[in-house]
């Protein structure tokens, strides 16, 4: 942390005007949201948006989420706003829900990666909302990591990935939710959840009645980002279905650490595991801490064994992200 460039990483409201000015001038600003940090540009400035893809090393066919400060702005980017969208925004905004709607013509295609639709979200974070208001324009922002890396939940994570590439990181402390927003598409006949998140399928269904989960093989990638390798730490990662499996595998490797919920890592310790990280004893705590735990673990260890949360009540979205970091690869079962 002491090698921080204090002109780049700035905390608090006094930096907001500088951030807004950079956005208006076509530059990039990283900012906190309640989910993860975003890397923002004026959604209507095609050149600025292109520079997001460059800074991240992101494939050009992965569309960006456009952030607005309140529901009154939705018509600035969406061509049509169905009743269901209004109901969902009412219920969950500001918050970790992105709704995909038809885009207006004026929104550049680079922002939506060539799609005629746009994902729109109202983040529940004061710094984010204030930045957009002051910039006076919707802000297109993917997560502020280099493409393929774990999403940043702290300013220091953004700094590690983006130093020298962007002029400003607004520091809002650690994000609350910890994993990216739920993405729901309302452009087809039936609403479809394209990416699970803290707003669950059940929560969405309770508002609009019918929604389909996006499971199974992605034939035509509707959320194009889903086909890329994601959330990958820089050292080999493995999933473990039981604490005993985790402990046995960790013992067979050098310098290996186990990451999981409180009960899982306690049981692994009881089985002789030495290095463990306890990410929490509730789904919300585990979501909040998971990405930072992976980023810390990869700095000091050569191998990470992650609890396989599959089937555990409340951990659906977290399991979606974590299983991507170990590519679904489970350690051998010892039982
Ligand atoms: O919580 C979040 O959503 C964070 C913060 C910064 O808002 N942003 C984020 O952005 O996670 P990103 O770019 O890392 O992920 C955006 C996801 C991708 O999977 C993308 O394919 C999907 O949203 N998406 C965006 N626009 C879409 C569209 N028009 N149609 C289908 N999927 C879309
Ligand atoms: Mg991302």
mmCIF file of C-alpha atoms and ligand atoms in Angstrom:
data_model
loop_
_atom_site.group_PDB
_atom_site.id
_atom_site.type_symbol
_atom_site.label_atom_id
_atom_site.label_comp_id
_atom_site.label_asym_id
_atom_site.label_seq_id
_atom_site.Cartn_x
_atom_site.Cartn_y
_atom_site.Cartn_z
ATOM 1 C CA UNK A 1 0.000 0.000 0.000
ATOM 2 C CA UNK A 2 2.820 2.455 0.685
ATOM 3 C CA UNK A 3 3.771 2.456 -2.988
ATOM 4 C CA UNK A 4 0.374 3.998 -3.764
ATOM 5 C CA UNK A 5 0.324 6.944 -6.087
ATOM 6 C CA UNK A 6 -1.782 9.331 -4.041
ATOM 7 C CA UNK A 7 -2.704 11.394 -7.098
ATOM 8 C CA UNK A 8 -4.333 8.354 -8.633
ATOM 9 C CA UNK A 9 -6.115 6.888 -5.626
ATOM 10 C CA UNK A 10 -8.257 9.480 -3.943
ATOM 11 C CA UNK A 11 -10.850 9.136 -1.219
ATOM 12 C CA UNK A 12 -13.960 11.092 -0.576
ATOM 13 C CA UNK A 13 -16.205 13.725 -1.959
ATOM 14 C CA UNK A 14 -13.517 16.276 -2.814
ATOM 15 C CA UNK A 15 -12.359 14.055 -5.657
ATOM 16 C CA UNK A 16 -15.797 13.827 -7.239
ATOM 17 C CA UNK A 17 -15.502 17.048 -9.208
ATOM 18 C CA UNK A 18 -12.170 15.943 -10.607
ATOM 19 C CA UNK A 19 -13.718 12.590 -11.532
ATOM 20 C CA UNK A 20 -16.715 14.210 -13.194
ATOM 21 C CA UNK A 21 -14.439 16.518 -15.177
ATOM 22 C CA UNK A 22 -12.336 13.584 -16.396
ATOM 23 C CA UNK A 23 -15.484 11.728 -17.500
ATOM 24 C CA UNK A 24 -16.811 14.784 -19.346
ATOM 25 C CA UNK A 25 -13.450 15.232 -21.076
ATOM 26 C CA UNK A 26 -13.533 11.647 -22.369
ATOM 27 C CA UNK A 27 -11.251 10.052 -19.760
ATOM 28 C CA UNK A 28 -11.562 7.017 -17.497
ATOM 29 C CA UNK A 29 -12.338 6.988 -13.762
ATOM 30 C CA UNK A 30 -12.550 3.950 -11.495
ATOM 31 C CA UNK A 31 -15.238 4.247 -8.839
ATOM 32 C CA UNK A 32 -16.860 2.136 -6.147
ATOM 33 C CA UNK A 33 -20.324 0.648 -6.472
ATOM 34 C CA UNK A 34 -22.041 -1.559 -3.904
ATOM 35 C CA UNK A 35 -21.079 -4.673 -5.923
ATOM 36 C CA UNK A 36 -17.525 -4.237 -7.206
ATOM 37 C CA UNK A 37 -15.434 -1.296 -8.463
ATOM 38 C CA UNK A 38 -16.269 -0.079 -11.978
ATOM 39 C CA UNK A 39 -14.077 1.475 -14.674
ATOM 40 C CA UNK A 40 -16.185 4.276 -16.078
ATOM 41 C CA UNK A 41 -16.420 6.455 -19.166
ATOM 42 C CA UNK A 42 -19.101 8.642 -20.748
ATOM 43 C CA UNK A 43 -21.427 6.037 -22.289
ATOM 44 C CA UNK A 44 -22.076 8.348 -25.266
ATOM 45 C CA UNK A 45 -18.421 8.994 -26.078
ATOM 46 C CA UNK A 46 -17.362 6.148 -28.375
ATOM 47 C CA UNK A 47 -13.654 6.944 -28.140
ATOM 48 C CA UNK A 48 -13.738 7.067 -24.354
ATOM 49 C CA UNK A 49 -15.580 3.757 -24.236
ATOM 50 C CA UNK A 50 -13.020 2.225 -26.586
ATOM 51 C CA UNK A 51 -10.301 3.184 -24.148
ATOM 52 C CA UNK A 52 -12.062 1.125 -21.436
ATOM 53 C CA UNK A 53 -11.608 -1.964 -23.599
ATOM 54 C CA UNK A 54 -7.944 -1.079 -24.101
ATOM 55 C CA UNK A 55 -7.246 -0.447 -20.408
ATOM 56 C CA UNK A 56 -8.880 -3.735 -19.417
ATOM 57 C CA UNK A 57 -7.596 -5.798 -22.334
ATOM 58 C CA UNK A 58 -11.262 -6.705 -22.788
ATOM 59 C CA UNK A 59 -12.591 -8.465 -25.909
ATOM 60 C CA UNK A 60 -14.599 -6.031 -28.079
ATOM 61 C CA UNK A 61 -17.655 -8.301 -28.149
ATOM 62 C CA UNK A 62 -18.386 -8.092 -24.410
ATOM 63 C CA UNK A 63 -20.944 -5.318 -23.762
ATOM 64 C CA UNK A 64 -20.700 -2.801 -20.922
ATOM 65 C CA UNK A 65 -23.272 -1.965 -18.275
ATOM 66 C CA UNK A 66 -24.519 1.640 -18.361
ATOM 67 C CA UNK A 67 -24.972 3.257 -14.947
ATOM 68 C CA UNK A 68 -27.566 5.940 -14.227
ATOM 69 C CA UNK A 69 -28.332 7.783 -10.972
ATOM 70 C CA UNK A 70 -32.118 7.430 -10.940
ATOM 71 C CA UNK A 71 -35.017 5.957 -12.812
ATOM 72 C CA UNK A 72 -35.777 9.297 -14.556
ATOM 73 C CA UNK A 73 -32.634 8.775 -16.618
ATOM 74 C CA UNK A 74 -33.614 5.401 -18.056
ATOM 75 C CA UNK A 75 -35.102 7.002 -21.205
ATOM 76 C CA UNK A 76 -31.723 8.556 -21.952
ATOM 77 C CA UNK A 77 -30.398 5.111 -22.903
ATOM 78 C CA UNK A 78 -33.337 2.722 -23.314
ATOM 79 C CA UNK A 79 -35.685 2.962 -26.320
ATOM 80 C CA UNK A 80 -38.449 1.032 -24.588
ATOM 81 C CA UNK A 81 -39.068 0.525 -20.900
ATOM 82 C CA UNK A 82 -41.658 -2.190 -20.281
ATOM 83 C CA UNK A 83 -43.811 -2.240 -17.168
ATOM 84 C CA UNK A 84 -41.812 -5.179 -15.827
ATOM 85 C CA UNK A 85 -38.619 -3.104 -15.942
ATOM 86 C CA UNK A 86 -40.237 -0.271 -14.012
ATOM 87 C CA UNK A 87 -41.496 -2.749 -11.419
ATOM 88 C CA UNK A 88 -38.060 -4.318 -11.034
ATOM 89 C CA UNK A 89 -36.303 -0.969 -10.761
ATOM 90 C CA UNK A 90 -38.883 0.124 -8.177
ATOM 91 C CA UNK A 91 -38.275 -3.019 -6.167
ATOM 92 C CA UNK A 92 -34.479 -3.325 -6.330
ATOM 93 C CA UNK A 93 -32.981 0.032 -7.281
ATOM 94 C CA UNK A 94 -30.709 1.520 -6.416
ATOM 95 C CA UNK A 95 -29.136 -1.906 -6.085
ATOM 96 C CA UNK A 96 -27.313 -4.851 -7.625
ATOM 97 C CA UNK A 97 -29.665 -5.453 -10.561
ATOM 98 C CA UNK A 98 -28.891 -4.753 -14.239
ATOM 99 C CA UNK A 99 -31.785 -4.829 -16.708
ATOM 100 C CA UNK A 100 -31.159 -5.398 -20.414
ATOM 101 C CA UNK A 101 -33.494 -3.295 -22.609
ATOM 102 C CA UNK A 102 -33.564 -2.106 -26.249
ATOM 103 C CA UNK A 103 -31.080 0.740 -26.668
ATOM 104 C CA UNK A 104 -31.709 4.143 -28.219
ATOM 105 C CA UNK A 105 -29.982 4.683 -31.577
ATOM 106 C CA UNK A 106 -27.733 7.439 -30.283
ATOM 107 C CA UNK A 107 -25.976 5.153 -27.805
ATOM 108 C CA UNK A 108 -22.754 4.073 -29.579
ATOM 109 C CA UNK A 109 -22.480 0.428 -30.606
ATOM 110 C CA UNK A 110 -19.052 0.183 -29.002
ATOM 111 C CA UNK A 111 -20.762 0.575 -25.609
ATOM 112 C CA UNK A 112 -23.037 -2.399 -26.258
ATOM 113 C CA UNK A 113 -20.488 -4.426 -28.251
ATOM 114 C CA UNK A 114 -22.610 -4.199 -31.383
ATOM 115 C CA UNK A 115 -25.893 -5.209 -29.700
ATOM 116 C CA UNK A 116 -29.130 -3.263 -30.111
ATOM 117 C CA UNK A 117 -29.731 -3.748 -26.380
ATOM 118 C CA UNK A 118 -28.169 -2.181 -23.311
ATOM 119 C CA UNK A 119 -27.759 -3.294 -19.696
ATOM 120 C CA UNK A 120 -28.790 -0.485 -17.345
ATOM 121 C CA UNK A 121 -28.246 -0.264 -13.617
ATOM 122 C CA UNK A 122 -28.679 2.229 -10.760
ATOM 123 C CA UNK A 123 -25.868 1.467 -8.302
ATOM 124 C CA UNK A 124 -26.477 1.781 -4.567
ATOM 125 C CA UNK A 125 -23.367 3.762 -3.724
ATOM 126 C CA UNK A 126 -23.231 7.485 -2.943
ATOM 127 C CA UNK A 127 -19.914 8.085 -4.680
ATOM 128 C CA UNK A 128 -21.095 6.346 -7.847
ATOM 129 C CA UNK A 129 -24.417 8.195 -7.912
ATOM 130 C CA UNK A 130 -22.799 11.537 -7.242
ATOM 131 C CA UNK A 131 -20.120 10.951 -9.899
ATOM 132 C CA UNK A 132 -22.762 10.235 -12.560
ATOM 133 C CA UNK A 133 -24.875 13.244 -11.507
ATOM 134 C CA UNK A 134 -21.899 15.584 -11.623
ATOM 135 C CA UNK A 135 -20.651 14.196 -14.938
ATOM 136 C CA UNK A 136 -24.169 14.759 -16.275
ATOM 137 C CA UNK A 137 -24.043 11.682 -18.482
ATOM 138 C CA UNK A 138 -24.721 7.955 -18.093
ATOM 139 C CA UNK A 139 -21.484 6.129 -17.289
ATOM 140 C CA UNK A 140 -20.557 2.899 -19.043
ATOM 141 C CA UNK A 141 -18.521 0.728 -16.695
ATOM 142 C CA UNK A 142 -17.362 -2.854 -16.561
ATOM 143 C CA UNK A 143 -15.706 -4.181 -13.429
ATOM 144 C CA UNK A 144 -12.369 -2.379 -12.985
ATOM 145 C CA UNK A 145 -10.113 -5.440 -13.241
ATOM 146 C CA UNK A 146 -7.855 -6.437 -16.124
ATOM 147 C CA UNK A 147 -9.868 -8.799 -18.298
ATOM 148 C CA UNK A 148 -10.012 -12.348 -16.916
ATOM 149 C CA UNK A 149 -8.948 -11.348 -13.392
ATOM 150 C CA UNK A 150 -10.998 -11.380 -10.215
ATOM 151 C CA UNK A 151 -13.258 -8.312 -9.911
ATOM 152 C CA UNK A 152 -11.945 -5.631 -7.539
ATOM 153 C CA UNK A 153 -13.719 -5.063 -4.220
ATOM 154 C CA UNK A 154 -11.130 -2.597 -2.874
ATOM 155 C CA UNK A 155 -9.351 0.435 -4.367
ATOM 156 C CA UNK A 156 -6.018 -1.351 -3.882
ATOM 157 C CA UNK A 157 -7.193 -4.167 -6.166
ATOM 158 C CA UNK A 158 -8.054 -1.652 -8.883
ATOM 159 C CA UNK A 159 -4.702 0.022 -8.387
ATOM 160 C CA UNK A 160 -2.828 -3.243 -8.836
ATOM 161 C CA UNK A 161 -4.550 -3.951 -12.145
ATOM 162 C CA UNK A 162 -4.815 -0.418 -13.529
ATOM 163 C CA UNK A 163 -1.850 1.626 -12.273
ATOM 164 C CA UNK A 164 -0.411 3.766 -15.038
ATOM 165 C CA UNK A 165 -3.423 3.060 -17.244
ATOM 166 C CA UNK A 166 -6.002 5.402 -15.700
ATOM 167 C CA UNK A 167 -5.712 8.829 -14.057
ATOM 168 C CA UNK A 168 -8.089 8.432 -11.100
ATOM 169 C CA UNK A 169 -9.451 5.815 -8.704
ATOM 170 C CA UNK A 170 -12.132 7.035 -6.304
ATOM 171 C CA UNK A 171 -11.634 5.127 -3.065
ATOM 172 C CA UNK A 172 -14.892 4.240 -1.315
ATOM 173 C CA UNK A 173 -13.536 1.470 0.890
ATOM 174 C CA UNK A 174 -14.468 -2.160 0.523
ATOM 175 C CA UNK A 175 -17.647 -2.797 -1.465
ATOM 176 C CA UNK A 176 -20.687 -4.181 0.372
ATOM 177 C CA UNK A 177 -22.072 -6.904 -1.863
ATOM 178 C CA UNK A 178 -18.776 -8.169 -3.237
ATOM 179 C CA UNK A 179 -19.933 -9.881 -6.440
ATOM 180 C CA UNK A 180 -21.263 -8.322 -9.632
ATOM 181 C CA UNK A 181 -24.906 -7.406 -10.207
ATOM 182 C CA UNK A 182 -27.599 -9.798 -11.336
ATOM 183 C CA UNK A 183 -28.209 -9.322 -15.080
ATOM 184 C CA UNK A 184 -31.775 -9.875 -16.277
ATOM 185 C CA UNK A 185 -32.843 -9.466 -19.896
ATOM 186 C CA UNK A 186 -36.316 -8.139 -20.660
ATOM 187 C CA UNK A 187 -35.911 -8.013 -24.439
ATOM 188 C CA UNK A 188 -37.241 -11.489 -25.260
ATOM 189 C CA UNK A 189 -40.665 -12.958 -24.648
ATOM 190 C CA UNK A 190 -39.733 -14.338 -21.256
ATOM 191 C CA UNK A 191 -37.457 -12.521 -18.815
ATOM 192 C CA UNK A 192 -34.136 -14.367 -18.512
ATOM 193 C CA UNK A 193 -31.501 -14.083 -15.811
ATOM 194 C CA UNK A 194 -28.218 -14.011 -17.730
ATOM 195 C CA UNK A 195 -25.959 -13.701 -14.687
ATOM 196 C CA UNK A 196 -26.960 -14.629 -11.120
ATOM 197 C CA UNK A 197 -26.233 -12.177 -8.318
ATOM 198 C CA UNK A 198 -27.425 -10.885 -4.981
ATOM 199 C CA UNK A 199 -30.886 -10.192 -6.403
ATOM 200 C CA UNK A 200 -32.009 -13.797 -6.810
ATOM 201 C CA UNK A 201 -34.273 -15.467 -9.320
ATOM 202 C CA UNK A 202 -36.874 -15.892 -6.589
ATOM 203 C CA UNK A 203 -36.748 -12.185 -5.730
ATOM 204 C CA UNK A 204 -37.246 -11.272 -9.394
ATOM 205 C CA UNK A 205 -40.048 -13.787 -9.842
ATOM 206 C CA UNK A 206 -41.793 -12.383 -6.801
ATOM 207 C CA UNK A 207 -42.084 -9.037 -8.612
ATOM 208 C CA UNK A 208 -42.755 -9.974 -12.236
ATOM 209 C CA UNK A 209 -44.099 -13.486 -11.964
ATOM 210 C CA UNK A 210 -42.111 -15.324 -14.569
ATOM 211 C CA UNK A 211 -38.396 -15.501 -15.141
ATOM 212 C CA UNK A 212 -36.116 -18.135 -16.552
ATOM 213 C CA UNK A 213 -32.700 -19.052 -15.287
ATOM 214 C CA UNK A 214 -29.954 -19.184 -17.863
ATOM 215 C CA UNK A 215 -28.633 -22.698 -17.371
ATOM 216 C CA UNK A 216 -27.165 -25.290 -19.638
ATOM 217 C CA UNK A 217 -24.980 -24.838 -22.668
ATOM 218 C CA UNK A 218 -24.543 -21.342 -24.048
ATOM 219 C CA UNK A 219 -25.097 -21.867 -27.763
ATOM 220 C CA UNK A 220 -25.496 -18.255 -28.764
ATOM 221 C CA UNK A 221 -23.949 -16.279 -25.946
ATOM 222 C CA UNK A 222 -26.681 -13.878 -24.889
ATOM 223 C CA UNK A 223 -24.487 -12.328 -22.230
ATOM 224 C CA UNK A 224 -21.348 -12.479 -24.314
ATOM 225 C CA UNK A 225 -19.051 -12.143 -21.309
ATOM 226 C CA UNK A 226 -20.152 -15.555 -20.124
ATOM 227 C CA UNK A 227 -18.046 -17.400 -22.641
ATOM 228 C CA UNK A 228 -14.758 -15.970 -21.416
ATOM 229 C CA UNK A 229 -12.643 -17.343 -18.599
ATOM 230 C CA UNK A 230 -13.349 -15.170 -15.596
ATOM 231 C CA UNK A 231 -12.464 -14.629 -12.002
ATOM 232 C CA UNK A 232 -9.137 -16.333 -12.404
ATOM 233 C CA UNK A 233 -6.476 -15.884 -9.754
ATOM 234 C CA UNK A 234 -2.878 -16.004 -11.001
ATOM 235 C CA UNK A 235 -2.094 -19.349 -9.297
ATOM 236 C CA UNK A 236 -3.761 -22.739 -9.884
ATOM 237 C CA UNK A 237 -7.181 -23.089 -8.209
ATOM 238 C CA UNK A 238 -9.184 -26.166 -7.310
ATOM 239 C CA UNK A 239 -12.618 -26.769 -5.840
ATOM 240 C CA UNK A 240 -13.154 -29.114 -2.900
ATOM 241 C CA UNK A 241 -16.511 -30.687 -2.094
ATOM 242 C CA UNK A 242 -15.658 -31.524 1.531
ATOM 243 C CA UNK A 243 -13.281 -30.150 4.183
ATOM 244 C CA UNK A 244 -11.502 -33.532 4.262
ATOM 245 C CA UNK A 245 -10.908 -33.400 0.499
ATOM 246 C CA UNK A 246 -9.580 -29.870 0.845
ATOM 247 C CA UNK A 247 -7.226 -30.743 3.705
ATOM 248 C CA UNK A 248 -5.868 -33.872 1.986
ATOM 249 C CA UNK A 249 -5.243 -32.063 -1.285
ATOM 250 C CA UNK A 250 -3.622 -29.036 0.384
ATOM 251 C CA UNK A 251 -1.296 -31.364 2.284
ATOM 252 C CA UNK A 252 -0.213 -32.978 -0.985
ATOM 253 C CA UNK A 253 0.937 -29.679 -2.518
ATOM 254 C CA UNK A 254 3.471 -27.109 -1.470
ATOM 255 C CA UNK A 255 2.319 -23.759 -0.188
ATOM 256 C CA UNK A 256 -1.393 -24.304 -0.659
ATOM 257 C CA UNK A 257 -4.200 -22.372 1.080
ATOM 258 C CA UNK A 258 -7.867 -23.261 1.625
ATOM 259 C CA UNK A 259 -10.579 -20.603 1.170
ATOM 260 C CA UNK A 260 -14.124 -21.236 2.390
ATOM 261 C CA UNK A 261 -16.955 -20.451 4.772
ATOM 262 C CA UNK A 262 -16.322 -20.586 8.542
ATOM 263 C CA UNK A 263 -17.624 -24.114 9.117
ATOM 264 C CA UNK A 264 -15.768 -25.488 6.095
ATOM 265 C CA UNK A 265 -12.360 -24.088 7.005
ATOM 266 C CA UNK A 266 -12.787 -24.993 10.689
ATOM 267 C CA UNK A 267 -13.445 -28.600 9.680
ATOM 268 C CA UNK A 268 -10.480 -28.535 7.279
ATOM 269 C CA UNK A 269 -8.272 -27.293 10.126
ATOM 270 C CA UNK A 270 -9.515 -30.116 12.306
ATOM 271 C CA UNK A 271 -8.333 -32.427 9.515
ATOM 272 C CA UNK A 272 -4.840 -30.944 9.718
ATOM 273 C CA UNK A 273 -4.994 -28.062 7.225
ATOM 274 C CA UNK A 274 -2.549 -25.287 8.105
ATOM 275 C CA UNK A 275 -3.273 -22.315 5.864
ATOM 276 C CA UNK A 276 -6.934 -21.346 5.649
ATOM 277 C CA UNK A 277 -8.973 -18.195 5.040
ATOM 278 C CA UNK A 278 -12.379 -17.929 6.669
ATOM 279 C CA UNK A 279 -14.548 -15.724 4.427
ATOM 280 C CA UNK A 280 -17.587 -15.690 6.718
ATOM 281 C CA UNK A 281 -20.501 -17.553 8.214
ATOM 282 C CA UNK A 282 -23.348 -16.199 6.037
ATOM 283 C CA UNK A 283 -23.878 -15.989 2.259
ATOM 284 C CA UNK A 284 -23.700 -12.174 2.375
ATOM 285 C CA UNK A 285 -20.386 -12.166 4.265
ATOM 286 C CA UNK A 286 -18.903 -14.822 2.013
ATOM 287 C CA UNK A 287 -19.894 -12.865 -1.123
ATOM 288 C CA UNK A 288 -18.436 -9.690 0.293
ATOM 289 C CA UNK A 289 -15.077 -11.227 1.220
ATOM 290 C CA UNK A 290 -14.492 -13.838 -1.468
ATOM 291 C CA UNK A 291 -12.757 -11.819 -4.171
ATOM 292 C CA UNK A 292 -10.439 -9.959 -1.808
ATOM 293 C CA UNK A 293 -9.532 -13.296 -0.187
ATOM 294 C CA UNK A 294 -8.543 -14.706 -3.596
ATOM 295 C CA UNK A 295 -6.509 -11.617 -4.431
ATOM 296 C CA UNK A 296 -4.662 -11.844 -1.124
ATOM 297 C CA UNK A 297 -4.179 -15.621 -1.356
ATOM 298 C CA UNK A 298 -2.561 -15.464 -4.786
ATOM 299 C CA UNK A 299 0.063 -13.037 -3.467
ATOM 300 C CA UNK A 300 1.509 -15.474 -0.917
ATOM 301 C CA UNK A 301 0.495 -18.978 -2.011
ATOM 302 C CA UNK A 302 1.158 -21.206 -5.024
ATOM 303 C CA UNK A 303 -2.157 -23.035 -4.979
ATOM 304 C CA UNK A 304 -5.679 -22.215 -3.776
ATOM 305 C CA UNK A 305 -8.310 -24.756 -2.764
ATOM 306 C CA UNK A 306 -11.789 -23.222 -2.726
ATOM 307 C CA UNK A 307 -14.889 -24.578 -1.059
ATOM 308 C CA UNK A 308 -17.272 -25.937 -3.697
ATOM 309 C CA UNK A 309 -20.501 -24.226 -2.612
ATOM 310 C CA UNK A 310 -22.684 -26.143 -5.037
ATOM 311 C CA UNK A 311 -26.098 -26.873 -3.539
ATOM 312 C CA UNK A 312 -25.550 -24.881 -0.346
ATOM 313 C CA UNK A 313 -28.617 -22.774 0.358
ATOM 314 C CA UNK A 314 -28.053 -19.069 -0.382
ATOM 315 C CA UNK A 315 -24.725 -19.522 -2.158
ATOM 316 C CA UNK A 316 -25.944 -19.912 -5.748
ATOM 317 C CA UNK A 317 -24.459 -16.683 -7.128
ATOM 318 C CA UNK A 318 -21.201 -17.033 -5.204
ATOM 319 C CA UNK A 319 -20.799 -20.603 -6.430
ATOM 320 C CA UNK A 320 -21.368 -19.335 -9.977
ATOM 321 C CA UNK A 321 -18.336 -17.021 -9.669
ATOM 322 C CA UNK A 322 -16.032 -19.241 -7.626
ATOM 323 C CA UNK A 323 -16.547 -22.348 -9.746
ATOM 324 C CA UNK A 324 -15.371 -20.258 -12.710
ATOM 325 C CA UNK A 325 -12.108 -19.494 -10.897
ATOM 326 C CA UNK A 326 -11.320 -23.215 -10.613
ATOM 327 C CA UNK A 327 -12.923 -24.075 -13.947
ATOM 328 C CA UNK A 328 -15.219 -26.589 -12.251
ATOM 329 C CA UNK A 329 -12.129 -28.690 -11.431
ATOM 330 C CA UNK A 330 -12.585 -30.579 -8.128
ATOM 331 C CA UNK A 331 -9.845 -32.202 -6.049
ATOM 332 C CA UNK A 332 -10.065 -35.987 -5.572
ATOM 333 C CA UNK A 333 -12.544 -37.252 -3.013
ATOM 334 C CA UNK A 334 -10.968 -38.966 -0.003
ATOM 335 C CA UNK A 335 -14.125 -40.231 1.578
HETATM 336 O O1 LIG B 1 -21.999 -5.141 -10.556
HETATM 337 C C1 LIG B 1 -21.741 -4.946 -11.741
HETATM 338 O O2 LIG B 1 -22.523 -5.287 -12.652
HETATM 339 C C2 LIG B 1 -20.410 -4.297 -12.087
HETATM 340 C C3 LIG B 1 -20.456 -2.857 -11.577
HETATM 341 C C4 LIG B 1 -19.249 -2.064 -11.978
HETATM 342 O O3 LIG B 1 -21.641 -2.243 -12.010
HETATM 343 N N1 LIG B 1 -20.156 -4.323 -13.499
HETATM 344 C C5 LIG B 1 -19.844 -5.466 -14.167
HETATM 345 O O4 LIG B 1 -19.589 -5.287 -15.508
HETATM 346 O O5 LIG B 1 -19.775 -6.547 -13.641
HETATM 347 P P1 LIG B 1 -18.927 -6.379 -16.443
HETATM 348 O O6 LIG B 1 -18.657 -5.689 -17.699
HETATM 349 O O7 LIG B 1 -17.766 -6.971 -15.764
HETATM 350 O O8 LIG B 1 -20.071 -7.430 -16.688
HETATM 351 C C6 LIG B 1 -21.192 -7.071 -17.455
HETATM 352 C C7 LIG B 1 -22.030 -8.279 -17.796
HETATM 353 C C8 LIG B 1 -21.358 -9.139 -18.846
HETATM 354 O O9 LIG B 1 -21.538 -10.508 -18.555
HETATM 355 C C9 LIG B 1 -22.122 -8.745 -20.099
HETATM 356 O O10 LIG B 1 -22.108 -9.742 -21.057
HETATM 357 C C10 LIG B 1 -23.514 -8.457 -19.546
HETATM 358 O O11 LIG B 1 -23.288 -7.857 -18.302
HETATM 359 N N2 LIG B 1 -24.215 -7.502 -20.417
HETATM 360 C C11 LIG B 1 -24.016 -6.169 -20.521
HETATM 361 N N3 LIG B 1 -24.802 -5.635 -21.475
HETATM 362 C C12 LIG B 1 -25.508 -6.645 -22.001
HETATM 363 C C13 LIG B 1 -26.478 -6.745 -23.036
HETATM 364 N N4 LIG B 1 -26.855 -5.678 -23.744
HETATM 365 N N5 LIG B 1 -26.989 -7.966 -23.306
HETATM 366 C C14 LIG B 1 -26.600 -9.046 -22.619
HETATM 367 N N6 LIG B 1 -25.680 -9.013 -21.622
HETATM 368 C C15 LIG B 1 -25.131 -7.838 -21.322
HETATM 369 MG MG1 LIG B 2 -16.202 -8.125 -15.139
#
